Each structure stands twice: as C-alpha cells, then as structure tokens.
Amino acid sequence: SFYSALVVDDYGPAKRMLEANLGTLPQIGEIDFADSGEEALRKVTRRHYDLIFLDVTMPGLDGFQTCERIRKIKGYELTPIIMVTGNNSPDSYSRWAASGCTSYVTKPIQREPFRKLNLKMFSWLEDCKAA
C-alpha cells in the first residue's frame, strides 16, 4: 500500500534531499511539505499523513514542540514521527522521549540507514492497520 509523508523543514535543500530519498521508496505514494511547525500543525489537522519527518531546528515552533502538539491531535497518537537532526547524537534523550517522536535521522541522510528505518516504520504501520 502507498503511504503519504509530510516533510517539515524551513530549509529548501534539506526538503529536496528528503524528497529525493523518500522518492526511492516504492511504498511512498505522496510527499507533502511544510515550511514551519505552525504550517505543519495546520496541515495535519486538515488531512491524515502516514509518516511525518520533522526538522529539529526551525524558527517559531521547533521540531520538539511541533511533535508534542501533533501527538495531541486525534489520529496522530501512533503516527511515526521522525526527527531530522544535524547533530550526530540527540543532545538530551529525555527531550526526545518527552516530545513523543518515534525515531530520528541525521543529516546528511545516508540512503541505506534511511531505507532501513523506513522499512521498520512501514511494518509498524502494517501492524497498526492489522490490529
């Protein structure tokens, strides 16, 4: 089945890099974009996305705040939310856990780890549908 993804990043080249990597995955049917946490919140309240990729550092609402708010929206309690970070290791794991994100990827994105992470998310989505 095809999954829809929302990519949230205020930096154009980063959005294109994620789009290119997601484009290599046959399971992804549709990719939508938001330039800010605020725009992401407007988009997720209007329609449902199967996967969300959130840049950590954005002006206005950062990735953590955006993630916390998305988690409170009905239907998004279990949606895979993947943080995209420039740091090789998340600074404070407690902050990551508290925000409710599912996993994270580091920039620049490496194709193979990115593919493996997404396959894990797809099988999780399948399990949720079956449940």
Short mmCIF file of N, CA, C and O in Angstrom, two decimals, residues 8 39 44 48 52 72-73 75-76 84 97 107 120 129:
data_model
loop_
_atom_site.label_atom_id
_atom_site.label_comp_id
_atom_site.label_asym_id
_atom_site.label_seq_id
_atom_site.Cartn_x
_atom_site.Cartn_y
_atom_site.Cartn_z
N VAL A 8 8.65 18.41 7.05
CA VAL A 8 8.59 19.74 7.66
C VAL A 8 10.01 20.26 7.86
O VAL A 8 10.77 19.72 8.66
N GLU A 39 2.84 25.67 10.16
CA GLU A 39 2.20 25.21 8.92
C GLU A 39 1.91 23.71 8.99
O GLU A 39 0.86 23.23 8.55
N VAL A 44 -1.77 18.95 9.30
CA VAL A 44 -2.17 17.68 9.91
C VAL A 44 -3.60 17.72 10.45
O VAL A 44 -4.23 16.68 10.60
N HIS A 48 -4.87 13.42 6.94
CA HIS A 48 -4.02 12.49 7.67
C HIS A 48 -2.79 12.09 6.85
O HIS A 48 -2.91 11.75 5.69
N ILE A 52 5.62 11.38 9.29
CA ILE A 52 5.98 12.79 9.36
C ILE A 52 7.47 12.90 9.65
O ILE A 52 7.99 12.24 10.56
N LYS A 72 -1.02 15.33 20.21
CA LYS A 72 -2.30 15.59 20.90
C LYS A 72 -3.48 15.62 19.93
O LYS A 72 -4.63 15.68 20.35
N ILE A 73 -3.18 15.58 18.61
CA ILE A 73 -4.26 15.64 17.62
C ILE A 73 -4.80 14.24 17.40
O ILE A 73 -4.03 13.28 17.22
N GLY A 75 -5.91 10.84 16.09
CA GLY A 75 -5.46 10.09 14.93
C GLY A 75 -3.94 10.12 14.75
O GLY A 75 -3.40 9.37 13.94
N TYR A 76 -3.27 10.96 15.51
CA TYR A 76 -1.80 11.05 15.38
C TYR A 76 -1.06 10.50 16.60
O TYR A 76 0.13 10.71 16.76
N VAL A 84 14.51 14.99 12.16
CA VAL A 84 15.67 15.12 11.28
C VAL A 84 16.61 16.11 11.94
O VAL A 84 16.25 17.26 12.19
N ALA A 97 12.52 11.82 24.03
CA ALA A 97 11.50 10.89 24.52
C ALA A 97 10.24 11.66 24.91
O ALA A 97 9.13 11.26 24.57
N LYS A 107 21.29 14.41 9.34
CA LYS A 107 21.67 14.98 8.05
C LYS A 107 23.19 14.99 7.98
O LYS A 107 23.82 15.21 8.99
N LYS A 120 11.23 -0.27 8.72
CA LYS A 120 10.76 -0.54 10.08
C LYS A 120 9.43 0.20 10.32
O LYS A 120 8.49 -0.34 10.89
N LYS A 129 -2.50 -1.27 11.30
CA LYS A 129 -3.70 -1.46 10.49
C LYS A 129 -4.34 -2.80 10.80
O LYS A 129 -5.55 -2.92 10.83
#
